[in-house]
Amino acid sequence: MSHRILVVDDETHILQVLSLKLRNSGFEVSTAVDGEDALRQAIENPPDLVITDIQMPYMNGIELCNALFENETTTHIPVVVITARGHTLAASETDIANVQEVISKPFSPRGVAELAISILANISTQRSERPEAA
């Protein structure tokens, strides 16, 4: 079974490039152009990973991370945050349990795909190492 990734960005070309690279890496990909749509999609059909831009209309990436973490259906979903060049985030903004990594634009789509593979492999390993519930 392939992992599902939700990519969130209001820039269409970034959605297209990331989606193509992730699909070519074997992932099932869905997209959203803002945080509100992403949250709705994640609650209705939780992905294995969310990759989100910070600066978006309606609900920004940090608000999305917080909303995902606060919802019991989506609290377990790891998130990769993408920031614009020159946009710095305070440590408190990304000190959310579900934020796994922060990367800056411009980025390598291949690097993002490799990061997704690594994060999902680590999560799969952690789940398989947990003792079974009695």
mmCIF file of N, CA and C in Angstrom:
data_model
loop_
_atom_site.group_PDB
_atom_site.id
_atom_site.type_symbol
_atom_site.label_atom_id
_atom_site.label_comp_id
_atom_site.label_asym_id
_atom_site.label_seq_id
_atom_site.Cartn_x
_atom_site.Cartn_y
_atom_site.Cartn_z
ATOM 1 N N MET A 1 0.846 -1.184 0.000
ATOM 2 C CA MET A 1 0.000 0.000 0.000
ATOM 3 C C MET A 1 0.889 1.245 0.000
ATOM 4 N N SER A 2 0.630 2.167 -0.917
ATOM 5 C CA SER A 2 1.444 3.380 -0.968
ATOM 6 C C SER A 2 0.945 4.388 0.065
ATOM 7 N N HIS A 3 1.863 5.218 0.508
ATOM 8 C CA HIS A 3 1.524 6.268 1.461
ATOM 9 C C HIS A 3 0.842 7.422 0.744
ATOM 10 N N ARG A 4 -0.073 8.067 1.460
ATOM 11 C CA ARG A 4 -0.779 9.235 0.911
ATOM 12 C C ARG A 4 -0.200 10.505 1.508
ATOM 13 N N ILE A 5 0.049 11.474 0.633
ATOM 14 C CA ILE A 5 0.587 12.762 1.065
ATOM 15 C C ILE A 5 -0.342 13.863 0.594
ATOM 16 N N LEU A 6 -0.633 14.797 1.486
ATOM 17 C CA LEU A 6 -1.414 15.988 1.154
ATOM 18 C C LEU A 6 -0.439 17.152 1.037
ATOM 19 N N VAL A 7 -0.388 17.759 -0.163
ATOM 20 C CA VAL A 7 0.489 18.901 -0.420
ATOM 21 C C VAL A 7 -0.372 20.157 -0.446
ATOM 22 N N VAL A 8 0.035 21.169 0.328
ATOM 23 C CA VAL A 8 -0.769 22.384 0.477
ATOM 24 C C VAL A 8 0.077 23.608 0.121
ATOM 25 N N ASP A 9 -0.351 24.337 -0.904
ATOM 26 C CA ASP A 9 0.340 25.567 -1.306
ATOM 27 C C ASP A 9 -0.596 26.346 -2.205
ATOM 28 N N ASP A 10 -0.573 27.668 -2.087
ATOM 29 C CA ASP A 10 -1.438 28.479 -2.941
ATOM 30 C C ASP A 10 -0.779 28.795 -4.282
ATOM 31 N N GLU A 11 0.445 28.339 -4.487
ATOM 32 C CA GLU A 11 1.124 28.526 -5.769
ATOM 33 C C GLU A 11 0.994 27.244 -6.588
ATOM 34 N N THR A 12 0.232 27.335 -7.681
ATOM 35 C CA THR A 12 -0.092 26.166 -8.493
ATOM 36 C C THR A 12 1.146 25.449 -9.009
ATOM 37 N N HIS A 13 2.148 26.194 -9.439
ATOM 38 C CA HIS A 13 3.337 25.543 -10.002
ATOM 39 C C HIS A 13 4.077 24.713 -8.952
ATOM 40 N N ILE A 14 4.063 25.150 -7.709
ATOM 41 C CA ILE A 14 4.706 24.366 -6.650
ATOM 42 C C ILE A 14 3.912 23.090 -6.391
ATOM 43 N N LEU A 15 2.585 23.202 -6.368
ATOM 44 C CA LEU A 15 1.747 22.004 -6.218
ATOM 45 C C LEU A 15 2.039 21.003 -7.326
ATOM 46 N N GLN A 16 2.136 21.494 -8.567
ATOM 47 C CA GLN A 16 2.359 20.606 -9.712
ATOM 48 C C GLN A 16 3.717 19.917 -9.637
ATOM 49 N N VAL A 17 4.773 20.693 -9.359
ATOM 50 C CA VAL A 17 6.125 20.130 -9.314
ATOM 51 C C VAL A 17 6.257 19.113 -8.179
ATOM 52 N N LEU A 18 5.796 19.482 -6.984
ATOM 53 C CA LEU A 18 5.891 18.559 -5.849
ATOM 54 C C LEU A 18 5.035 17.315 -6.063
ATOM 55 N N SER A 19 3.824 17.505 -6.559
ATOM 56 C CA SER A 19 2.933 16.363 -6.793
ATOM 57 C C SER A 19 3.548 15.381 -7.774
ATOM 58 N N LEU A 20 4.111 15.903 -8.861
ATOM 59 C CA LEU A 20 4.728 15.038 -9.870
ATOM 60 C C LEU A 20 5.890 14.253 -9.273
ATOM 61 N N LYS A 21 6.775 14.928 -8.550
ATOM 62 C CA LYS A 21 7.937 14.249 -7.970
ATOM 63 C C LYS A 21 7.508 13.205 -6.945
ATOM 64 N N LEU A 22 6.525 13.538 -6.117
ATOM 65 C CA LEU A 22 6.057 12.585 -5.106
ATOM 66 C C LEU A 22 5.357 11.387 -5.746
ATOM 67 N N ARG A 23 4.549 11.631 -6.778
ATOM 68 C CA ARG A 23 3.896 10.514 -7.488
ATOM 69 C C ARG A 23 4.944 9.614 -8.141
ATOM 70 N N ASN A 24 5.958 10.235 -8.747
ATOM 71 C CA ASN A 24 7.029 9.456 -9.372
ATOM 72 C C ASN A 24 7.839 8.673 -8.346
ATOM 73 N N SER A 25 7.765 9.071 -7.090
ATOM 74 C CA SER A 25 8.446 8.361 -6.004
ATOM 75 C C SER A 25 7.549 7.297 -5.375
ATOM 76 N N GLY A 26 6.345 7.120 -5.929
ATOM 77 C CA GLY A 26 5.460 6.053 -5.474
ATOM 78 C C GLY A 26 4.382 6.451 -4.489
ATOM 79 N N PHE A 27 4.226 7.741 -4.244
ATOM 80 C CA PHE A 27 3.208 8.199 -3.304
ATOM 81 C C PHE A 27 1.899 8.513 -4.009
ATOM 82 N N GLU A 28 0.810 8.364 -3.276
ATOM 83 C CA GLU A 28 -0.498 8.860 -3.711
ATOM 84 C C GLU A 28 -0.569 10.294 -3.189
ATOM 85 N N VAL A 29 -0.922 11.248 -4.050
ATOM 86 C CA VAL A 29 -0.868 12.659 -3.676
ATOM 87 C C VAL A 29 -2.214 13.333 -3.880
ATOM 88 N N SER A 30 -2.621 14.124 -2.890
ATOM 89 C CA SER A 30 -3.760 15.023 -3.055
ATOM 90 C C SER A 30 -3.255 16.424 -2.742
ATOM 91 N N THR A 31 -3.985 17.431 -3.228
ATOM 92 C CA THR A 31 -3.524 18.808 -3.063
ATOM 93 C C THR A 31 -4.635 19.700 -2.531
ATOM 94 N N ALA A 32 -4.205 20.804 -1.929
ATOM 95 C CA ALA A 32 -5.123 21.843 -1.464
ATOM 96 C C ALA A 32 -4.420 23.183 -1.659
ATOM 97 N N VAL A 33 -5.207 24.234 -1.913
ATOM 98 C CA VAL A 33 -4.621 25.552 -2.171
ATOM 99 C C VAL A 33 -4.671 26.484 -0.961
ATOM 100 N N ASP A 34 -5.267 26.022 0.131
ATOM 101 C CA ASP A 34 -5.273 26.820 1.358
ATOM 102 C C ASP A 34 -5.454 25.896 2.560
ATOM 103 N N GLY A 35 -5.197 26.441 3.735
ATOM 104 C CA GLY A 35 -5.252 25.648 4.953
ATOM 105 C C GLY A 35 -6.628 25.113 5.295
ATOM 106 N N GLU A 36 -7.666 25.895 5.009
ATOM 107 C CA GLU A 36 -9.031 25.438 5.320
ATOM 108 C C GLU A 36 -9.386 24.193 4.516
ATOM 109 N N ASP A 37 -9.092 24.218 3.211
ATOM 110 C CA ASP A 37 -9.375 23.062 2.361
ATOM 111 C C ASP A 37 -8.527 21.870 2.801
ATOM 112 N N ALA A 38 -7.276 22.124 3.148
ATOM 113 C CA ALA A 38 -6.388 21.051 3.596
ATOM 114 C C ALA A 38 -6.908 20.393 4.871
ATOM 115 N N LEU A 39 -7.352 21.199 5.819
ATOM 116 C CA LEU A 39 -7.876 20.656 7.072
ATOM 117 C C LEU A 39 -9.112 19.803 6.808
ATOM 118 N N ARG A 40 -10.004 20.295 5.966
ATOM 119 C CA ARG A 40 -11.209 19.533 5.622
ATOM 120 C C ARG A 40 -10.828 18.187 4.997
ATOM 121 N N GLN A 41 -9.912 18.220 4.034
ATOM 122 C CA GLN A 41 -9.489 16.978 3.378
ATOM 123 C C GLN A 41 -8.831 16.016 4.368
ATOM 124 N N ALA A 42 -7.987 16.553 5.248
ATOM 125 C CA ALA A 42 -7.272 15.708 6.203
ATOM 126 C C ALA A 42 -8.218 15.038 7.193
ATOM 127 N N ILE A 43 -9.265 15.742 7.586
ATOM 128 C CA ILE A 43 -10.239 15.162 8.513
ATOM 129 C C ILE A 43 -11.079 14.104 7.804
ATOM 130 N N GLU A 44 -11.493 14.388 6.564
ATOM 131 C CA GLU A 44 -12.335 13.451 5.816
ATOM 132 C C GLU A 44 -11.580 12.194 5.399
ATOM 133 N N ASN A 45 -10.317 12.335 5.039
ATOM 134 C CA ASN A 45 -9.520 11.213 4.547
ATOM 135 C C ASN A 45 -8.063 11.442 4.965
ATOM 136 N N PRO A 46 -7.718 11.110 6.212
ATOM 137 C CA PRO A 46 -6.404 11.459 6.751
ATOM 138 C C PRO A 46 -5.234 10.915 5.920
ATOM 139 N N PRO A 47 -4.322 11.813 5.518
ATOM 140 C CA PRO A 47 -3.128 11.379 4.795
ATOM 141 C C PRO A 47 -2.083 10.848 5.775
ATOM 142 N N ASP A 48 -1.019 10.273 5.237
ATOM 143 C CA ASP A 48 0.081 9.796 6.072
ATOM 144 C C ASP A 48 1.073 10.914 6.391
ATOM 145 N N LEU A 49 1.055 11.972 5.563
ATOM 146 C CA LEU A 49 1.972 13.096 5.727
ATOM 147 C C LEU A 49 1.348 14.328 5.092
ATOM 148 N N VAL A 50 1.576 15.493 5.697
ATOM 149 C CA VAL A 50 1.156 16.772 5.115
ATOM 150 C C VAL A 50 2.412 17.594 4.858
ATOM 151 N N ILE A 51 2.495 18.155 3.657
ATOM 152 C CA ILE A 51 3.563 19.095 3.310
ATOM 153 C C ILE A 51 2.869 20.408 3.015
ATOM 154 N N THR A 52 3.151 21.444 3.809
ATOM 155 C CA THR A 52 2.412 22.695 3.671
ATOM 156 C C THR A 52 3.299 23.929 3.622
ATOM 157 N N ASP A 53 2.888 24.866 2.798
ATOM 158 C CA ASP A 53 3.491 26.189 2.766
ATOM 159 C C ASP A 53 3.023 26.937 4.014
ATOM 160 N N ILE A 54 3.729 28.002 4.364
ATOM 161 C CA ILE A 54 3.323 28.830 5.502
ATOM 162 C C ILE A 54 2.339 29.902 5.076
ATOM 163 N N GLN A 55 2.708 30.679 4.072
ATOM 164 C CA GLN A 55 1.916 31.845 3.688
ATOM 165 C C GLN A 55 0.848 31.461 2.671
ATOM 166 N N MET A 56 -0.389 31.376 3.166
ATOM 167 C CA MET A 56 -1.531 31.015 2.323
ATOM 168 C C MET A 56 -2.754 31.792 2.787
ATOM 169 N N PRO A 57 -3.743 31.927 1.906
ATOM 170 C CA PRO A 57 -4.973 32.617 2.311
ATOM 171 C C PRO A 57 -5.836 31.756 3.239
ATOM 172 N N TYR A 58 -6.720 32.397 3.938
ATOM 173 C CA TYR A 58 -7.753 31.796 4.802
ATOM 174 C C TYR A 58 -7.210 31.171 6.079
ATOM 175 N N MET A 59 -6.241 30.284 5.969
ATOM 176 C CA MET A 59 -5.621 29.650 7.131
ATOM 177 C C MET A 59 -4.175 29.386 6.744
ATOM 178 N N ASN A 60 -3.229 29.988 7.465
ATOM 179 C CA ASN A 60 -1.830 29.787 7.079
ATOM 180 C C ASN A 60 -1.317 28.422 7.547
ATOM 181 N N GLY A 61 -0.095 28.105 7.166
ATOM 182 C CA GLY A 61 0.459 26.792 7.467
ATOM 183 C C GLY A 61 0.612 26.498 8.943
ATOM 184 N N ILE A 62 0.974 27.505 9.731
ATOM 185 C CA ILE A 62 1.107 27.295 11.179
ATOM 186 C C ILE A 62 -0.259 27.041 11.806
ATOM 187 N N GLU A 63 -1.259 27.807 11.385
ATOM 188 C CA GLU A 63 -2.628 27.572 11.879
ATOM 189 C C GLU A 63 -3.096 26.174 11.486
ATOM 190 N N LEU A 64 -2.740 25.739 10.278
ATOM 191 C CA LEU A 64 -3.094 24.389 9.833
ATOM 192 C C LEU A 64 -2.418 23.345 10.719
ATOM 193 N N CYS A 65 -1.124 23.509 10.986
ATOM 194 C CA CYS A 65 -0.411 22.560 11.854
ATOM 195 C C CYS A 65 -1.084 22.450 13.218
ATOM 196 N N ASN A 66 -1.418 23.594 13.795
ATOM 197 C CA ASN A 66 -2.093 23.594 15.099
ATOM 198 C C ASN A 66 -3.451 22.911 15.024
ATOM 199 N N ALA A 67 -4.227 23.216 13.983
ATOM 200 C CA ALA A 67 -5.560 22.617 13.839
ATOM 201 C C ALA A 67 -5.457 21.106 13.647
ATOM 202 N N LEU A 68 -4.484 20.654 12.867
ATOM 203 C CA LEU A 68 -4.288 19.213 12.674
ATOM 204 C C LEU A 68 -3.925 18.548 13.994
ATOM 205 N N PHE A 69 -3.031 19.178 14.755
ATOM 206 C CA PHE A 69 -2.581 18.601 16.011
ATOM 207 C C PHE A 69 -3.695 18.556 17.052
ATOM 208 N N GLU A 70 -4.578 19.546 17.028
ATOM 209 C CA GLU A 70 -5.650 19.627 18.023
ATOM 210 C C GLU A 70 -6.843 18.731 17.708
ATOM 211 N N ASN A 71 -6.907 18.172 16.504
ATOM 212 C CA ASN A 71 -8.024 17.323 16.109
ATOM 213 C C ASN A 71 -7.635 15.859 16.322
ATOM 214 N N GLU A 72 -8.452 15.110 17.047
ATOM 215 C CA GLU A 72 -8.076 13.725 17.364
ATOM 216 C C GLU A 72 -7.953 12.841 16.126
ATOM 217 N N THR A 73 -8.632 13.187 15.044
ATOM 218 C CA THR A 73 -8.540 12.404 13.810
ATOM 219 C C THR A 73 -7.205 12.621 13.104
ATOM 220 N N THR A 74 -6.609 13.812 13.285
ATOM 221 C CA THR A 74 -5.414 14.168 12.520
ATOM 222 C C THR A 74 -4.182 14.446 13.379
ATOM 223 N N THR A 75 -4.292 14.301 14.679
ATOM 224 C CA THR A 75 -3.191 14.672 15.573
ATOM 225 C C THR A 75 -1.908 13.894 15.310
ATOM 226 N N HIS A 76 -2.036 12.681 14.794
ATOM 227 C CA HIS A 76 -0.875 11.813 14.564
ATOM 228 C C HIS A 76 -0.145 12.100 13.251
ATOM 229 N N ILE A 77 -0.700 12.941 12.391
ATOM 230 C CA ILE A 77 -0.142 13.145 11.051
ATOM 231 C C ILE A 77 1.093 14.046 11.125
ATOM 232 N N PRO A 78 2.242 13.554 10.640
ATOM 233 C CA PRO A 78 3.434 14.399 10.620
ATOM 234 C C PRO A 78 3.311 15.477 9.545
ATOM 235 N N VAL A 79 3.973 16.614 9.785
ATOM 236 C CA VAL A 79 3.889 17.748 8.869
ATOM 237 C C VAL A 79 5.290 18.252 8.530
ATOM 238 N N VAL A 80 5.484 18.568 7.254
ATOM 239 C CA VAL A 80 6.678 19.270 6.790
ATOM 240 C C VAL A 80 6.215 20.663 6.399
ATOM 241 N N VAL A 81 6.889 21.690 6.916
ATOM 242 C CA VAL A 81 6.523 23.077 6.662
ATOM 243 C C VAL A 81 7.524 23.686 5.680
ATOM 244 N N ILE A 82 7.002 24.396 4.684
ATOM 245 C CA ILE A 82 7.836 25.072 3.692
ATOM 246 C C ILE A 82 7.707 26.577 3.897
ATOM 247 N N THR A 83 8.844 27.257 4.013
ATOM 248 C CA THR A 83 8.832 28.709 4.186
ATOM 249 C C THR A 83 9.401 29.393 2.950
ATOM 250 N N ALA A 84 8.977 30.620 2.739
ATOM 251 C CA ALA A 84 9.510 31.415 1.633
ATOM 252 C C ALA A 84 10.919 31.871 1.977
ATOM 253 N N ARG A 85 11.708 32.095 0.940
ATOM 254 C CA ARG A 85 13.068 32.591 1.142
ATOM 255 C C ARG A 85 13.016 33.881 1.966
ATOM 256 N N GLY A 86 13.842 33.959 2.983
ATOM 257 C CA GLY A 86 13.895 35.156 3.807
ATOM 258 C C GLY A 86 12.844 35.217 4.904
ATOM 259 N N HIS A 87 11.891 34.300 4.893
ATOM 260 C CA HIS A 87 10.852 34.280 5.929
ATOM 261 C C HIS A 87 11.345 33.390 7.064
ATOM 262 N N THR A 88 11.605 33.997 8.191
ATOM 263 C CA THR A 88 12.078 33.210 9.325
ATOM 264 C C THR A 88 10.926 32.951 10.286
ATOM 265 N N LEU A 89 10.975 31.808 10.897
ATOM 266 C CA LEU A 89 9.948 31.416 11.861
ATOM 267 C C LEU A 89 10.558 31.394 13.251
ATOM 268 N N ALA A 90 9.819 31.883 14.200
ATOM 269 C CA ALA A 90 10.246 31.773 15.595
ATOM 270 C C ALA A 90 10.146 30.306 15.997
ATOM 271 N N ALA A 91 11.035 29.883 16.878
ATOM 272 C CA ALA A 91 11.018 28.489 17.330
ATOM 273 C C ALA A 91 9.651 28.106 17.875
ATOM 274 N N SER A 92 8.985 29.041 18.539
ATOM 275 C CA SER A 92 7.671 28.751 19.116
ATOM 276 C C SER A 92 6.626 28.462 18.037
ATOM 277 N N GLU A 93 6.825 29.006 16.832
ATOM 278 C CA GLU A 93 5.856 28.779 15.760
ATOM 279 C C GLU A 93 5.888 27.346 15.247
ATOM 280 N N THR A 94 7.056 26.729 15.281
ATOM 281 C CA THR A 94 7.161 25.357 14.774
ATOM 282 C C THR A 94 7.376 24.348 15.892
ATOM 283 N N ASP A 95 7.235 24.782 17.128
ATOM 284 C CA ASP A 95 7.365 23.878 18.263
ATOM 285 C C ASP A 95 6.022 23.199 18.519
ATOM 286 N N ILE A 96 5.560 22.533 17.490
ATOM 287 C CA ILE A 96 4.293 21.802 17.532
ATOM 288 C C ILE A 96 4.674 20.342 17.319
ATOM 289 N N ALA A 97 4.120 19.461 18.086
ATOM 290 C CA ALA A 97 4.557 18.067 18.076
ATOM 291 C C ALA A 97 4.520 17.419 16.696
ATOM 292 N N ASN A 98 3.598 17.834 15.832
ATOM 293 C CA ASN A 98 3.480 17.164 14.542
ATOM 294 C C ASN A 98 4.403 17.730 13.465
ATOM 295 N N VAL A 99 5.089 18.853 13.726
ATOM 296 C CA VAL A 99 6.009 19.426 12.736
ATOM 297 C C VAL A 99 7.325 18.653 12.790
ATOM 298 N N GLN A 100 7.620 17.947 11.706
ATOM 299 C CA GLN A 100 8.814 17.116 11.634
ATOM 300 C C GLN A 100 10.020 17.859 11.081
ATOM 301 N N GLU A 101 9.765 18.801 10.168
ATOM 302 C CA GLU A 101 10.864 19.473 9.470
ATOM 303 C C GLU A 101 10.378 20.792 8.903
ATOM 304 N N VAL A 102 11.274 21.775 8.843
ATOM 305 C CA VAL A 102 10.996 23.057 8.198
ATOM 306 C C VAL A 102 12.025 23.216 7.088
ATOM 307 N N ILE A 103 11.550 23.438 5.857
ATOM 308 C CA ILE A 103 12.460 23.646 4.733
ATOM 309 C C ILE A 103 12.142 24.981 4.074
ATOM 310 N N SER A 104 13.141 25.564 3.426
ATOM 311 C CA SER A 104 12.977 26.884 2.815
ATOM 312 C C SER A 104 12.928 26.797 1.295
ATOM 313 N N LYS A 105 12.157 27.708 0.707
ATOM 314 C CA LYS A 105 12.165 27.865 -0.744
ATOM 315 C C LYS A 105 13.399 28.686 -1.097
ATOM 316 N N PRO A 106 14.055 28.444 -2.197
ATOM 317 C CA PRO A 106 13.784 27.361 -3.135
ATOM 318 C C PRO A 106 14.256 26.032 -2.547
ATOM 319 N N PHE A 107 13.605 24.962 -2.926
ATOM 320 C CA PHE A 107 13.940 23.641 -2.422
ATOM 321 C C PHE A 107 14.046 22.682 -3.595
ATOM 322 N N SER A 108 14.645 21.554 -3.340
ATOM 323 C CA SER A 108 14.762 20.506 -4.346
ATOM 324 C C SER A 108 13.559 19.577 -4.215
ATOM 325 N N PRO A 109 12.744 19.424 -5.269
ATOM 326 C CA PRO A 109 11.631 18.474 -5.190
ATOM 327 C C PRO A 109 12.118 17.062 -4.835
ATOM 328 N N ARG A 110 13.278 16.682 -5.359
ATOM 329 C CA ARG A 110 13.824 15.371 -5.023
ATOM 330 C C ARG A 110 14.147 15.304 -3.532
ATOM 331 N N GLY A 111 14.698 16.395 -2.985
ATOM 332 C CA GLY A 111 14.995 16.443 -1.556
ATOM 333 C C GLY A 111 13.739 16.311 -0.711
ATOM 334 N N VAL A 112 12.644 16.930 -1.154
ATOM 335 C CA VAL A 112 11.368 16.826 -0.430
ATOM 336 C C VAL A 112 10.857 15.388 -0.493
ATOM 337 N N ALA A 113 10.968 14.752 -1.664
ATOM 338 C CA ALA A 113 10.532 13.356 -1.798
ATOM 339 C C ALA A 113 11.369 12.450 -0.894
ATOM 340 N N GLU A 114 12.678 12.679 -0.854
ATOM 341 C CA GLU A 114 13.549 11.879 0.013
ATOM 342 C C GLU A 114 13.215 12.097 1.488
ATOM 343 N N LEU A 115 12.903 13.335 1.839
ATOM 344 C CA LEU A 115 12.496 13.643 3.212
ATOM 345 C C LEU A 115 11.198 12.916 3.559
ATOM 346 N N ALA A 116 10.235 12.923 2.641
ATOM 347 C CA ALA A 116 8.960 12.220 2.863
ATOM 348 C C ALA A 116 9.202 10.728 3.070
ATOM 349 N N ILE A 117 10.053 10.145 2.240
ATOM 350 C CA ILE A 117 10.381 8.719 2.377
ATOM 351 C C ILE A 117 10.975 8.450 3.754
ATOM 352 N N SER A 118 11.897 9.297 4.183
ATOM 353 C CA SER A 118 12.561 9.128 5.475
ATOM 354 C C SER A 118 11.584 9.254 6.643
ATOM 355 N N ILE A 119 10.760 10.291 6.619
ATOM 356 C CA ILE A 119 9.794 10.504 7.707
ATOM 357 C C ILE A 119 8.825 9.332 7.800
ATOM 358 N N LEU A 120 8.293 8.904 6.666
ATOM 359 C CA LEU A 120 7.310 7.817 6.678
ATOM 360 C C LEU A 120 7.954 6.485 7.054
ATOM 361 N N ALA A 121 9.203 6.265 6.665
ATOM 362 C CA ALA A 121 9.905 5.041 7.064
ATOM 363 C C ALA A 121 10.130 5.027 8.575
ATOM 364 N N ASN A 122 10.503 6.183 9.137
ATOM 365 C CA ASN A 122 10.712 6.269 10.587
ATOM 366 C C ASN A 122 9.419 6.012 11.347
ATOM 367 N N ILE A 123 8.318 6.549 10.847
ATOM 368 C CA ILE A 123 7.027 6.344 11.507
ATOM 369 C C ILE A 123 6.616 4.880 11.429
ATOM 370 N N SER A 124 6.815 4.257 10.266
ATOM 371 C CA SER A 124 6.481 2.835 10.117
ATOM 372 C C SER A 124 7.309 1.985 11.069
ATOM 373 N N THR A 125 8.588 2.319 11.214
ATOM 374 C CA THR A 125 9.468 1.587 12.125
ATOM 375 C C THR A 125 9.010 1.753 13.568
ATOM 376 N N GLN A 126 8.670 2.988 13.947
ATOM 377 C CA GLN A 126 8.209 3.241 15.314
ATOM 378 C C GLN A 126 6.933 2.467 15.611
ATOM 379 N N ARG A 127 6.019 2.423 14.650
ATOM 380 C CA ARG A 127 4.760 1.702 14.866
ATOM 381 C C ARG A 127 4.997 0.210 14.998
ATOM 382 N N SER A 128 5.914 -0.342 14.204
ATOM 383 C CA SER A 128 6.159 -1.780 14.262
ATOM 384 C C SER A 128 6.924 -2.180 15.520
ATOM 385 N N GLU A 129 7.626 -1.225 16.137
ATOM 386 C CA GLU A 129 8.375 -1.529 17.357
ATOM 387 C C GLU A 129 7.537 -1.398 18.621
ATOM 388 N N ARG A 130 6.354 -0.827 18.505
ATOM 389 C CA ARG A 130 5.489 -0.685 19.687
ATOM 390 C C ARG A 130 5.000 -2.056 20.135
ATOM 391 N N PRO A 131 4.975 -2.273 21.449
ATOM 392 C CA PRO A 131 4.420 -3.542 21.937
ATOM 393 C C PRO A 131 2.917 -3.597 21.654
ATOM 394 N N GLU A 132 2.451 -4.773 21.375
ATOM 395 C CA GLU A 132 1.021 -4.961 21.104
ATOM 396 C C GLU A 132 0.212 -4.716 22.370
ATOM 397 N N ALA A 133 -0.948 -4.112 22.201
ATOM 398 C CA ALA A 133 -1.835 -3.870 23.349
ATOM 399 C C ALA A 133 -2.379 -5.197 23.852
ATOM 400 N N ALA A 134 -2.464 -5.334 25.160
ATOM 401 C CA ALA A 134 -2.943 -6.596 25.753
ATOM 402 C C ALA A 134 -4.436 -6.663 25.725
#
